[in-house]
Amino acid sequence: MTKFIPVSEPTITEKEVEYVLRAVKSGWISSLGEFITKFEEEFAKYVGTKYALTTSNGTTALHLALVSFGIKEGDEVIVPGLTFIATANAVAYTGAKPVFADIDSETWCIDPDDIKKKITSKTKAIIPVHLYGHPADMDPILEIAREYGLYVIEDCAEAHGAEYKGKKVGSLGICGAFSFYGNKIITTGEGGMITTNDERLYEKAKFLRDHAMSKEKRYWHTEVGYNYRMTNIQAALGLAQLERIDDIIRKKRQIFEWYREYLKGINGIKLNPEKEWAKNVFWMVCLLVENFNEERRDNFIKVLKERGIDTRPFFYPCSMMPMYKNSKIINPVSYEIYKKGINLPSSYNLEKDDVEYISDLIVKLLKNK
Ligand SMILES: Cc1ncc(COP(=O)(O)O)c(C=O)c1O
């Protein structure tokens, strides 16, 4: 039987099992408990912010940050034209309009020059996404934000531990939003986190996360809040994962190096970038094939799948989706890149032999073109 290599699977050790069991046995299985506090404290320390607030997932972390800033109908928020749809959806939940700025052709993250072109009097915030583990170019983004008085919410869902000029993502904007979905650098099953140095944001987000219940008067609610809490069981898993994050990132970088070495002879391809100012955590190894269109890409994915190798296409440009379709949106780089890219198996558990096996097949297939 051909072996099956998934694009991504979590790495769970005895440490995770032990912490989760401790949480379950303690009886603190909902959203109060020692692991919640510890996970938040340790995550804040890791990212380098004063505060970290757990949430039910990465999408709710983004939404909670946006509503905490008072973003609402009539406002606009600039997001990258190419990202997982949750970035744009979180904006849409508030009633505000996501406005798509194109991506940079080298980093595949939001292009600061295009952000400037998309600013109007309604713009309230920018959400740069650190796509596939590579940080967005934050300095020019932060400068634009200062000039126009905008909030910068970093979408760090795919980039735990990635660094921009030596600083961890999630500590650069007014806040960061992380996801701990099962395929992320570290996971809690489902889960998310807001990181910030801003006490007012932290307090407001904490309040809204818990049904906006008054601190002084229990069961008194002064506005419509949410239940966006994480459970203590999830936090137990998250804490164990966080204690292993350096090793996980080291392995991710190693896996990328193996691919780079095995695929280096092929013309007309590109792998993930790593700018001189960046530390990429290579959440997903990316392969861009210059002569791919959607059909050739899908066929390539199909052939690999038949040989037991799971891959996935890049995200589609958000403005291609029916709910965000708008003929005025011009994102040429996003529309050029999406059809050329696929994500290769990138799990922590991969061995050098696996990468060699996958790469050999890729080389064969691309040389036969
Ligand atoms: C860029 C990006 N933003 C937001 C999210 C949303 O996170 P979640 O799935 O935890 O809601 C994800 C991933 O799932 C993502 O990749």
mmCIF file of C-alpha atoms and ligand atoms in Angstrom:
data_model
loop_
_atom_site.group_PDB
_atom_site.id
_atom_site.type_symbol
_atom_site.label_atom_id
_atom_site.label_comp_id
_atom_site.label_asym_id
_atom_site.label_seq_id
_atom_site.Cartn_x
_atom_site.Cartn_y
_atom_site.Cartn_z
ATOM 1 C CA MET A 1 0.000 0.000 0.000
ATOM 2 C CA THR A 2 1.286 3.501 -0.807
ATOM 3 C CA LYS A 3 1.886 5.479 2.335
ATOM 4 C CA PHE A 4 -0.172 8.621 2.863
ATOM 5 C CA ILE A 5 1.648 11.813 3.813
ATOM 6 C CA PRO A 6 -0.769 14.498 5.033
ATOM 7 C CA VAL A 7 -0.123 18.147 4.341
ATOM 8 C CA SER A 8 -0.220 18.783 8.056
ATOM 9 C CA GLU A 9 -0.744 16.875 11.288
ATOM 10 C CA PRO A 10 -0.307 17.977 14.894
ATOM 11 C CA THR A 11 2.586 16.849 17.070
ATOM 12 C CA ILE A 12 1.266 15.541 20.381
ATOM 13 C CA THR A 13 3.611 14.110 23.020
ATOM 14 C CA GLU A 14 3.208 12.685 26.520
ATOM 15 C CA LYS A 15 3.523 16.229 27.889
ATOM 16 C CA GLU A 16 0.301 17.304 26.161
ATOM 17 C CA VAL A 17 -1.476 14.138 27.347
ATOM 18 C CA GLU A 18 -0.316 14.701 30.924
ATOM 19 C CA TYR A 19 -1.410 18.373 31.055
ATOM 20 C CA VAL A 20 -4.796 17.641 29.456
ATOM 21 C CA LEU A 21 -5.414 14.802 31.899
ATOM 22 C CA ARG A 22 -4.526 17.107 34.775
ATOM 23 C CA ALA A 23 -7.055 19.654 33.529
ATOM 24 C CA VAL A 24 -9.783 17.040 33.096
ATOM 25 C CA LYS A 25 -9.139 15.425 36.465
ATOM 26 C CA SER A 26 -9.128 18.804 38.228
ATOM 27 C CA GLY A 27 -12.787 19.282 37.300
ATOM 28 C CA TRP A 28 -11.985 22.707 35.821
ATOM 29 C CA ILE A 29 -13.073 21.780 32.344
ATOM 30 C CA SER A 30 -14.725 25.011 31.208
ATOM 31 C CA SER A 31 -13.104 28.405 30.880
ATOM 32 C CA LEU A 32 -11.764 28.906 34.402
ATOM 33 C CA GLY A 33 -8.678 27.144 35.703
ATOM 34 C CA GLU A 34 -4.952 27.262 36.236
ATOM 35 C CA PHE A 35 -4.034 26.400 32.653
ATOM 36 C CA ILE A 36 -5.914 29.366 31.183
ATOM 37 C CA THR A 37 -3.997 31.835 33.331
ATOM 38 C CA LYS A 38 -0.680 30.079 32.852
ATOM 39 C CA PHE A 39 -1.110 29.750 29.079
ATOM 40 C CA GLU A 40 -1.972 33.449 28.774
ATOM 41 C CA GLU A 41 0.961 34.521 30.958
ATOM 42 C CA GLU A 42 3.474 32.325 29.182
ATOM 43 C CA PHE A 43 2.205 33.249 25.719
ATOM 44 C CA ALA A 44 2.496 36.968 26.515
ATOM 45 C CA LYS A 45 6.052 36.359 27.715
ATOM 46 C CA TYR A 46 6.878 34.396 24.588
ATOM 47 C CA VAL A 47 5.541 37.045 22.194
ATOM 48 C CA GLY A 48 6.889 39.918 24.284
ATOM 49 C CA THR A 49 3.670 41.722 25.174
ATOM 50 C CA LYS A 50 2.201 42.727 28.534
ATOM 51 C CA TYR A 51 -1.060 40.885 27.960
ATOM 52 C CA ALA A 52 -2.434 37.837 26.200
ATOM 53 C CA LEU A 53 -6.083 36.830 26.151
ATOM 54 C CA THR A 54 -7.296 33.380 25.116
ATOM 55 C CA THR A 55 -10.270 33.103 22.756
ATOM 56 C CA SER A 56 -12.309 30.299 21.222
ATOM 57 C CA ASN A 57 -10.489 30.493 17.872
ATOM 58 C CA GLY A 58 -8.443 32.782 15.631
ATOM 59 C CA THR A 59 -11.463 34.243 13.886
ATOM 60 C CA THR A 60 -13.036 35.286 17.191
ATOM 61 C CA ALA A 61 -9.684 36.760 18.282
ATOM 62 C CA LEU A 62 -9.781 39.005 15.193
ATOM 63 C CA HIS A 63 -13.465 39.842 15.622
ATOM 64 C CA LEU A 64 -13.044 40.596 19.326
ATOM 65 C CA ALA A 65 -10.140 42.944 18.607
ATOM 66 C CA LEU A 66 -12.153 44.768 15.921
ATOM 67 C CA VAL A 67 -15.269 45.238 18.083
ATOM 68 C CA SER A 68 -13.111 46.293 21.026
ATOM 69 C CA PHE A 69 -11.837 49.157 18.860
ATOM 70 C CA GLY A 70 -15.444 50.070 18.084
ATOM 71 C CA ILE A 71 -15.221 49.152 14.399
ATOM 72 C CA LYS A 72 -18.711 49.017 12.931
ATOM 73 C CA GLU A 73 -20.925 49.484 9.911
ATOM 74 C CA GLY A 74 -19.768 52.351 7.724
ATOM 75 C CA ASP A 75 -16.091 51.743 8.522
ATOM 76 C CA GLU A 76 -13.474 50.185 6.259
ATOM 77 C CA VAL A 77 -10.644 47.864 7.215
ATOM 78 C CA ILE A 78 -7.767 47.110 4.848
ATOM 79 C CA VAL A 79 -6.854 43.424 4.569
ATOM 80 C CA PRO A 80 -4.636 41.549 2.110
ATOM 81 C CA GLY A 81 -6.152 40.446 -1.176
ATOM 82 C CA LEU A 82 -4.739 36.974 -0.614
ATOM 83 C CA THR A 83 -5.301 35.384 2.783
ATOM 84 C CA PHE A 84 -7.475 32.782 4.452
ATOM 85 C CA ILE A 85 -11.024 34.087 4.277
ATOM 86 C CA ALA A 86 -11.353 34.434 8.082
ATOM 87 C CA THR A 87 -9.367 37.702 7.985
ATOM 88 C CA ALA A 88 -11.989 39.347 5.765
ATOM 89 C CA ASN A 89 -14.943 37.625 7.434
ATOM 90 C CA ALA A 90 -14.005 38.935 10.882
ATOM 91 C CA VAL A 91 -14.266 42.449 9.430
ATOM 92 C CA ALA A 92 -17.603 41.653 7.762
ATOM 93 C CA TYR A 93 -19.052 40.398 11.091
ATOM 94 C CA THR A 94 -18.704 43.923 12.504
ATOM 95 C CA GLY A 95 -20.673 45.416 9.602
ATOM 96 C CA ALA A 96 -17.534 47.168 8.321
ATOM 97 C CA LYS A 97 -16.235 46.595 4.811
ATOM 98 C CA PRO A 98 -13.048 44.648 4.138
ATOM 99 C CA VAL A 99 -11.028 46.505 1.504
ATOM 100 C CA PHE A 100 -8.465 44.368 -0.279
ATOM 101 C CA ALA A 101 -4.935 45.660 -0.793
ATOM 102 C CA ASP A 102 -2.699 43.622 -3.055
ATOM 103 C CA ILE A 103 0.141 41.445 -1.826
ATOM 104 C CA ASP A 104 3.838 41.967 -2.385
ATOM 105 C CA SER A 105 5.232 39.639 -5.062
ATOM 106 C CA GLU A 106 8.172 38.583 -2.896
ATOM 107 C CA THR A 107 6.763 38.151 0.614
ATOM 108 C CA TRP A 108 3.175 37.298 -0.478
ATOM 109 C CA CYS A 109 2.080 39.530 2.411
ATOM 110 C CA ILE A 110 0.182 42.828 2.139
ATOM 111 C CA ASP A 111 1.944 45.475 0.044
ATOM 112 C CA PRO A 112 2.403 48.713 2.023
ATOM 113 C CA ASP A 113 2.341 50.833 -1.165
ATOM 114 C CA ASP A 114 -1.036 49.421 -2.093
ATOM 115 C CA ILE A 115 -2.393 49.979 1.433
ATOM 116 C CA LYS A 116 -1.852 53.694 0.909
ATOM 117 C CA LYS A 117 -3.851 53.616 -2.301
ATOM 118 C CA LYS A 118 -6.785 51.942 -0.576
ATOM 119 C CA ILE A 119 -7.133 54.411 2.315
ATOM 120 C CA THR A 120 -10.308 56.546 2.399
ATOM 121 C CA SER A 121 -11.912 58.742 5.049
ATOM 122 C CA LYS A 122 -13.731 55.614 6.281
ATOM 123 C CA THR A 123 -10.601 53.512 6.894
ATOM 124 C CA LYS A 124 -10.175 52.603 10.560
ATOM 125 C CA ALA A 125 -7.694 49.725 10.632
ATOM 126 C CA ILE A 126 -5.236 47.574 8.714
ATOM 127 C CA ILE A 127 -4.873 43.826 9.207
ATOM 128 C CA PRO A 128 -1.548 42.609 7.835
ATOM 129 C CA VAL A 129 -1.374 38.807 7.670
ATOM 130 C CA HIS A 130 1.948 37.047 8.207
ATOM 131 C CA LEU A 131 1.167 34.581 5.436
ATOM 132 C CA TYR A 132 2.411 30.995 5.555
ATOM 133 C CA GLY A 133 4.820 31.924 8.381
ATOM 134 C CA HIS A 134 6.597 34.929 6.854
ATOM 135 C CA PRO A 135 6.133 38.338 8.523
ATOM 136 C CA ALA A 136 4.646 41.240 6.606
ATOM 137 C CA ASP A 137 6.901 44.272 6.164
ATOM 138 C CA MET A 138 5.696 46.014 9.320
ATOM 139 C CA ASP A 139 7.714 49.277 9.478
ATOM 140 C CA PRO A 140 6.096 50.972 6.463
ATOM 141 C CA ILE A 141 2.687 49.634 7.561
ATOM 142 C CA LEU A 142 3.116 51.087 11.041
ATOM 143 C CA GLU A 143 4.238 54.370 9.549
ATOM 144 C CA ILE A 144 1.153 54.610 7.329
ATOM 145 C CA ALA A 145 -0.992 53.749 10.345
ATOM 146 C CA ARG A 146 0.611 56.541 12.379
ATOM 147 C CA GLU A 147 0.142 59.024 9.564
ATOM 148 C CA TYR A 148 -3.557 58.232 9.115
ATOM 149 C CA GLY A 149 -4.401 57.304 12.726
ATOM 150 C CA LEU A 150 -5.283 53.652 12.016
ATOM 151 C CA TYR A 151 -5.200 50.550 14.210
ATOM 152 C CA VAL A 152 -2.849 47.785 13.094
ATOM 153 C CA ILE A 153 -4.121 44.335 14.034
ATOM 154 C CA GLU A 154 -1.589 41.658 13.095
ATOM 155 C CA ASP A 155 -3.111 38.410 11.890
ATOM 156 C CA CYS A 156 -0.550 35.962 13.282
ATOM 157 C CA ALA A 157 -2.651 32.814 12.753
ATOM 158 C CA GLU A 158 0.049 31.223 10.600
ATOM 159 C CA ALA A 159 3.184 32.658 12.151
ATOM 160 C CA HIS A 160 3.676 31.903 15.870
ATOM 161 C CA GLY A 161 7.287 32.726 16.687
ATOM 162 C CA ALA A 162 8.055 34.463 13.367
ATOM 163 C CA GLU A 163 10.199 37.572 13.756
ATOM 164 C CA TYR A 164 10.366 40.974 12.117
ATOM 165 C CA LYS A 165 13.712 42.699 12.688
ATOM 166 C CA GLY A 166 14.256 40.575 15.789
ATOM 167 C CA LYS A 167 10.808 41.158 17.311
ATOM 168 C CA LYS A 168 8.136 38.497 17.457
ATOM 169 C CA VAL A 169 4.992 38.986 15.412
ATOM 170 C CA GLY A 170 2.033 39.868 17.594
ATOM 171 C CA SER A 171 4.081 42.502 19.442
ATOM 172 C CA LEU A 172 4.405 45.023 16.595
ATOM 173 C CA GLY A 173 0.909 46.365 15.963
ATOM 174 C CA ILE A 174 -1.554 47.512 18.606
ATOM 175 C CA CYS A 175 -2.438 43.847 18.916
ATOM 176 C CA GLY A 176 -1.921 40.424 17.408
ATOM 177 C CA ALA A 177 -4.469 37.672 16.778
ATOM 178 C CA PHE A 178 -3.366 34.035 16.797
ATOM 179 C CA SER A 179 -5.076 30.764 15.881
ATOM 180 C CA PHE A 180 -4.456 27.384 17.487
ATOM 181 C CA TYR A 181 -6.372 25.299 14.972
ATOM 182 C CA GLY A 182 -5.087 21.721 14.571
ATOM 183 C CA ASN A 183 -2.774 22.511 11.654
ATOM 184 C CA LYS A 184 -1.116 25.563 13.216
ATOM 185 C CA ILE A 185 2.463 25.872 14.557
ATOM 186 C CA ILE A 186 1.050 25.085 17.994
ATOM 187 C CA THR A 187 -2.490 23.906 18.582
ATOM 188 C CA THR A 188 -5.248 23.694 21.171
ATOM 189 C CA GLY A 189 -7.607 21.860 18.815
ATOM 190 C CA GLU A 190 -9.629 25.013 18.265
ATOM 191 C CA GLY A 191 -8.484 28.195 19.962
ATOM 192 C CA GLY A 192 -7.087 31.668 19.612
ATOM 193 C CA MET A 193 -5.242 34.476 21.436
ATOM 194 C CA ILE A 194 -5.045 38.259 21.392
ATOM 195 C CA THR A 195 -1.677 39.728 22.378
ATOM 196 C CA THR A 196 -1.234 43.408 23.239
ATOM 197 C CA ASN A 197 0.561 46.005 25.331
ATOM 198 C CA ASP A 198 -2.566 48.143 25.432
ATOM 199 C CA GLU A 199 -4.310 47.809 28.777
ATOM 200 C CA ARG A 200 -7.543 49.406 27.566
ATOM 201 C CA LEU A 201 -7.842 47.004 24.666
ATOM 202 C CA TYR A 202 -7.046 44.055 26.922
ATOM 203 C CA GLU A 203 -9.709 45.035 29.469
ATOM 204 C CA LYS A 204 -12.319 45.764 26.810
ATOM 205 C CA ALA A 205 -11.684 42.515 24.932
ATOM 206 C CA LYS A 206 -11.796 40.511 28.163
ATOM 207 C CA PHE A 207 -15.108 42.125 29.067
ATOM 208 C CA LEU A 208 -16.679 41.522 25.641
ATOM 209 C CA ARG A 209 -15.343 37.957 25.520
ATOM 210 C CA ASP A 210 -17.437 37.127 28.598
ATOM 211 C CA HIS A 211 -20.863 38.459 27.557
ATOM 212 C CA ALA A 212 -19.883 41.998 28.601
ATOM 213 C CA MET A 213 -20.663 41.213 32.225
ATOM 214 C CA SER A 214 -20.103 44.006 34.724
ATOM 215 C CA LYS A 215 -17.081 43.482 36.977
ATOM 216 C CA GLU A 216 -18.924 44.974 39.940
ATOM 217 C CA LYS A 217 -22.335 43.403 39.478
ATOM 218 C CA ARG A 218 -22.705 39.764 38.413
ATOM 219 C CA TYR A 219 -25.174 39.058 35.630
ATOM 220 C CA TRP A 220 -25.417 42.729 34.789
ATOM 221 C CA HIS A 221 -24.631 43.362 31.117
ATOM 222 C CA THR A 222 -24.256 46.814 29.655
ATOM 223 C CA GLU A 223 -23.861 45.833 26.012
ATOM 224 C CA VAL A 224 -24.116 42.860 23.697
ATOM 225 C CA GLY A 225 -21.041 40.746 24.364
ATOM 226 C CA TYR A 226 -19.913 37.299 23.252
ATOM 227 C CA ASN A 227 -18.900 33.943 24.579
ATOM 228 C CA TYR A 228 -15.512 33.678 22.905
ATOM 229 C CA ARG A 229 -13.742 31.847 25.737
ATOM 230 C CA MET A 230 -11.249 28.990 25.524
ATOM 231 C CA THR A 231 -11.556 25.998 27.855
ATOM 232 C CA ASN A 232 -9.025 25.031 30.515
ATOM 233 C CA ILE A 233 -8.586 21.676 28.724
ATOM 234 C CA GLN A 234 -7.599 23.459 25.522
ATOM 235 C CA ALA A 235 -5.252 25.750 27.447
ATOM 236 C CA ALA A 236 -3.574 22.685 29.001
ATOM 237 C CA LEU A 237 -2.862 21.392 25.514
ATOM 238 C CA GLY A 238 -1.698 24.861 24.469
ATOM 239 C CA LEU A 239 0.681 25.261 27.390
ATOM 240 C CA ALA A 240 2.341 21.928 26.685
ATOM 241 C CA GLN A 241 2.690 22.919 23.027
ATOM 242 C CA LEU A 242 4.094 26.336 23.951
ATOM 243 C CA GLU A 243 6.753 24.668 26.102
ATOM 244 C CA ARG A 244 7.834 22.816 22.932
ATOM 245 C CA ILE A 245 7.557 25.692 20.456
ATOM 246 C CA ASP A 246 11.290 26.300 19.992
ATOM 247 C CA ASP A 247 11.770 22.682 19.009
ATOM 248 C CA ILE A 248 8.717 22.756 16.718
ATOM 249 C CA ILE A 249 9.987 25.849 14.870
ATOM 250 C CA ARG A 250 13.499 24.411 14.646
ATOM 251 C CA LYS A 251 12.031 21.337 12.961
ATOM 252 C CA LYS A 252 9.854 23.443 10.613
ATOM 253 C CA ARG A 253 12.938 25.317 9.478
ATOM 254 C CA GLN A 254 14.813 22.046 9.040
ATOM 255 C CA ILE A 255 12.011 20.594 6.899
ATOM 256 C CA PHE A 256 12.126 23.670 4.674
ATOM 257 C CA GLU A 257 15.910 23.323 4.335
ATOM 258 C CA TRP A 258 15.518 19.694 3.230
ATOM 259 C CA TYR A 259 13.004 20.708 0.554
ATOM 260 C CA ARG A 260 15.238 23.565 -0.580
ATOM 261 C CA GLU A 261 18.165 21.227 -0.968
ATOM 262 C CA TYR A 262 16.248 18.520 -2.833
ATOM 263 C CA LEU A 263 14.411 20.946 -5.152
ATOM 264 C CA LYS A 264 17.251 23.332 -5.864
ATOM 265 C CA GLY A 265 17.998 22.042 -9.374
ATOM 266 C CA ILE A 266 14.574 22.776 -10.838
ATOM 267 C CA ASN A 267 14.013 25.797 -13.040
ATOM 268 C CA GLY A 268 10.846 27.853 -12.952
ATOM 269 C CA ILE A 269 9.925 27.240 -9.326
ATOM 270 C CA LYS A 270 10.019 29.272 -6.147
ATOM 271 C CA LEU A 271 9.834 28.206 -2.520
ATOM 272 C CA ASN A 272 8.954 30.336 0.528
ATOM 273 C CA PRO A 273 10.791 33.636 0.824
ATOM 274 C CA GLU A 274 12.828 34.738 3.815
ATOM 275 C CA LYS A 275 13.705 38.410 3.688
ATOM 276 C CA GLU A 276 16.890 39.591 5.388
ATOM 277 C CA TRP A 277 14.748 41.279 8.068
ATOM 278 C CA ALA A 278 12.621 38.214 8.689
ATOM 279 C CA LYS A 279 12.601 34.945 10.540
ATOM 280 C CA ASN A 280 10.176 32.705 8.678
ATOM 281 C CA VAL A 281 8.656 29.843 10.688
ATOM 282 C CA PHE A 282 7.634 28.028 7.491
ATOM 283 C CA TRP A 283 4.172 27.111 8.754
ATOM 284 C CA MET A 284 3.534 25.558 5.342
ATOM 285 C CA VAL A 285 6.206 24.853 2.774
ATOM 286 C CA CYS A 286 5.095 26.602 -0.419
ATOM 287 C CA LEU A 287 5.935 25.635 -3.978
ATOM 288 C CA LEU A 288 5.245 28.157 -6.725
ATOM 289 C CA VAL A 289 5.466 26.865 -10.282
ATOM 290 C CA GLU A 290 5.891 29.584 -12.867
ATOM 291 C CA ASN A 291 3.947 27.877 -15.670
ATOM 292 C CA PHE A 292 1.012 26.693 -13.556
ATOM 293 C CA ASN A 293 -2.521 27.786 -14.197
ATOM 294 C CA GLU A 294 -5.483 26.477 -12.178
ATOM 295 C CA GLU A 295 -5.877 23.414 -14.380
ATOM 296 C CA ARG A 296 -2.212 22.392 -14.355
ATOM 297 C CA ARG A 297 -2.011 23.042 -10.629
ATOM 298 C CA ASP A 298 -5.084 20.914 -9.861
ATOM 299 C CA ASN A 299 -3.787 18.141 -12.038
ATOM 300 C CA PHE A 300 -0.429 18.217 -10.238
ATOM 301 C CA ILE A 301 -2.243 18.040 -6.881
ATOM 302 C CA LYS A 302 -4.266 15.074 -8.170
ATOM 303 C CA VAL A 303 -1.236 13.125 -9.356
ATOM 304 C CA LEU A 304 0.574 13.689 -6.057
ATOM 305 C CA LYS A 305 -2.531 12.576 -4.170
ATOM 306 C CA GLU A 306 -2.634 9.345 -6.182
ATOM 307 C CA ARG A 307 0.924 8.691 -4.987
ATOM 308 C CA GLY A 308 -0.093 9.269 -1.367
ATOM 309 C CA ILE A 309 1.116 12.867 -1.080
ATOM 310 C CA ASP A 310 -1.382 15.338 0.238
ATOM 311 C CA THR A 311 -0.979 18.985 -0.813
ATOM 312 C CA ARG A 312 -3.299 21.988 -0.997
ATOM 313 C CA PRO A 313 -3.663 24.953 -3.303
ATOM 314 C CA PHE A 314 -2.856 28.499 -2.209
ATOM 315 C CA PHE A 315 -5.788 30.559 -0.975
ATOM 316 C CA TYR A 316 -7.920 32.155 -3.684
ATOM 317 C CA PRO A 317 -7.951 35.963 -3.777
ATOM 318 C CA CYS A 318 -10.674 37.057 -1.342
ATOM 319 C CA SER A 319 -12.253 39.329 -3.937
ATOM 320 C CA MET A 320 -12.997 36.298 -6.132
ATOM 321 C CA MET A 321 -15.526 35.073 -3.566
ATOM 322 C CA PRO A 322 -19.160 35.876 -4.339
ATOM 323 C CA MET A 323 -19.699 37.905 -1.157
ATOM 324 C CA TYR A 324 -16.648 40.101 -1.747
ATOM 325 C CA LYS A 325 -16.788 40.375 -5.527
ATOM 326 C CA ASN A 326 -16.331 43.904 -6.686
ATOM 327 C CA SER A 327 -15.153 44.870 -10.120
ATOM 328 C CA LYS A 328 -13.303 47.880 -8.743
ATOM 329 C CA ILE A 329 -10.855 45.774 -6.757
ATOM 330 C CA ILE A 330 -7.504 45.546 -8.480
ATOM 331 C CA ASN A 331 -5.127 42.997 -6.952
ATOM 332 C CA PRO A 332 -3.011 41.832 -9.904
ATOM 333 C CA VAL A 333 -0.299 40.160 -7.833
ATOM 334 C CA SER A 334 -2.806 38.129 -5.798
ATOM 335 C CA TYR A 335 -4.542 37.039 -9.006
ATOM 336 C CA GLU A 336 -1.227 36.067 -10.567
ATOM 337 C CA ILE A 337 0.229 34.152 -7.640
ATOM 338 C CA TYR A 338 -2.713 32.175 -6.280
ATOM 339 C CA LYS A 339 -2.931 29.789 -9.223
ATOM 340 C CA LYS A 340 0.762 28.946 -9.189
ATOM 341 C CA GLY A 341 1.096 27.978 -5.553
ATOM 342 C CA ILE A 342 0.608 24.822 -3.555
ATOM 343 C CA ASN A 343 1.460 23.851 0.022
ATOM 344 C CA LEU A 344 3.565 20.742 0.475
ATOM 345 C CA PRO A 345 3.490 18.362 3.451
ATOM 346 C CA SER A 346 4.954 20.371 6.321
ATOM 347 C CA SER A 347 4.284 18.449 9.560
ATOM 348 C CA TYR A 348 6.703 18.320 12.456
ATOM 349 C CA ASN A 349 6.671 14.520 12.188
ATOM 350 C CA LEU A 350 8.224 14.446 8.701
ATOM 351 C CA GLU A 351 11.603 12.804 8.372
ATOM 352 C CA LYS A 352 14.314 13.569 5.839
ATOM 353 C CA ASP A 353 13.377 10.411 3.902
ATOM 354 C CA ASP A 354 9.798 11.624 3.523
ATOM 355 C CA VAL A 355 10.947 14.970 2.148
ATOM 356 C CA GLU A 356 13.296 13.188 -0.235
ATOM 357 C CA TYR A 357 10.473 10.915 -1.419
ATOM 358 C CA ILE A 358 8.118 13.870 -1.997
ATOM 359 C CA SER A 359 10.812 15.976 -3.682
ATOM 360 C CA ASP A 360 11.894 13.160 -6.008
ATOM 361 C CA LEU A 361 8.366 12.829 -7.256
ATOM 362 C CA ILE A 362 8.004 16.583 -7.709
ATOM 363 C CA VAL A 363 11.257 16.720 -9.665
ATOM 364 C CA LYS A 364 10.074 13.860 -11.900
ATOM 365 C CA LEU A 365 6.695 15.432 -12.540
ATOM 366 C CA LEU A 366 8.042 18.897 -13.259
ATOM 367 C CA LYS A 367 10.812 17.615 -15.527
ATOM 368 C CA ASN A 368 8.266 15.686 -17.593
ATOM 369 C CA LYS A 369 6.327 18.868 -18.353
HETATM 370 C C1 LIG B 1 -4.550 33.948 8.134
HETATM 371 C C2 LIG B 1 -5.593 33.346 9.014
HETATM 372 N N1 LIG B 1 -6.399 34.151 9.723
HETATM 373 C C3 LIG B 1 -7.335 33.671 10.544
HETATM 374 C C4 LIG B 1 -7.522 32.318 10.705
HETATM 375 C C5 LIG B 1 -8.642 31.853 11.563
HETATM 376 O O1 LIG B 1 -8.301 31.024 12.615
HETATM 377 P P1 LIG B 1 -9.328 29.944 13.173
HETATM 378 O O2 LIG B 1 -9.429 28.853 12.183
HETATM 379 O O3 LIG B 1 -8.710 29.509 14.455
HETATM 380 O O4 LIG B 1 -10.627 30.638 13.397
HETATM 381 C C6 LIG B 1 -6.688 31.424 10.005
HETATM 382 C C7 LIG B 1 -6.738 29.977 10.101
HETATM 383 O O5 LIG B 1 -7.439 29.187 10.319
HETATM 384 C C8 LIG B 1 -5.714 31.951 9.117
HETATM 385 O O6 LIG B 1 -4.928 31.141 8.406
#
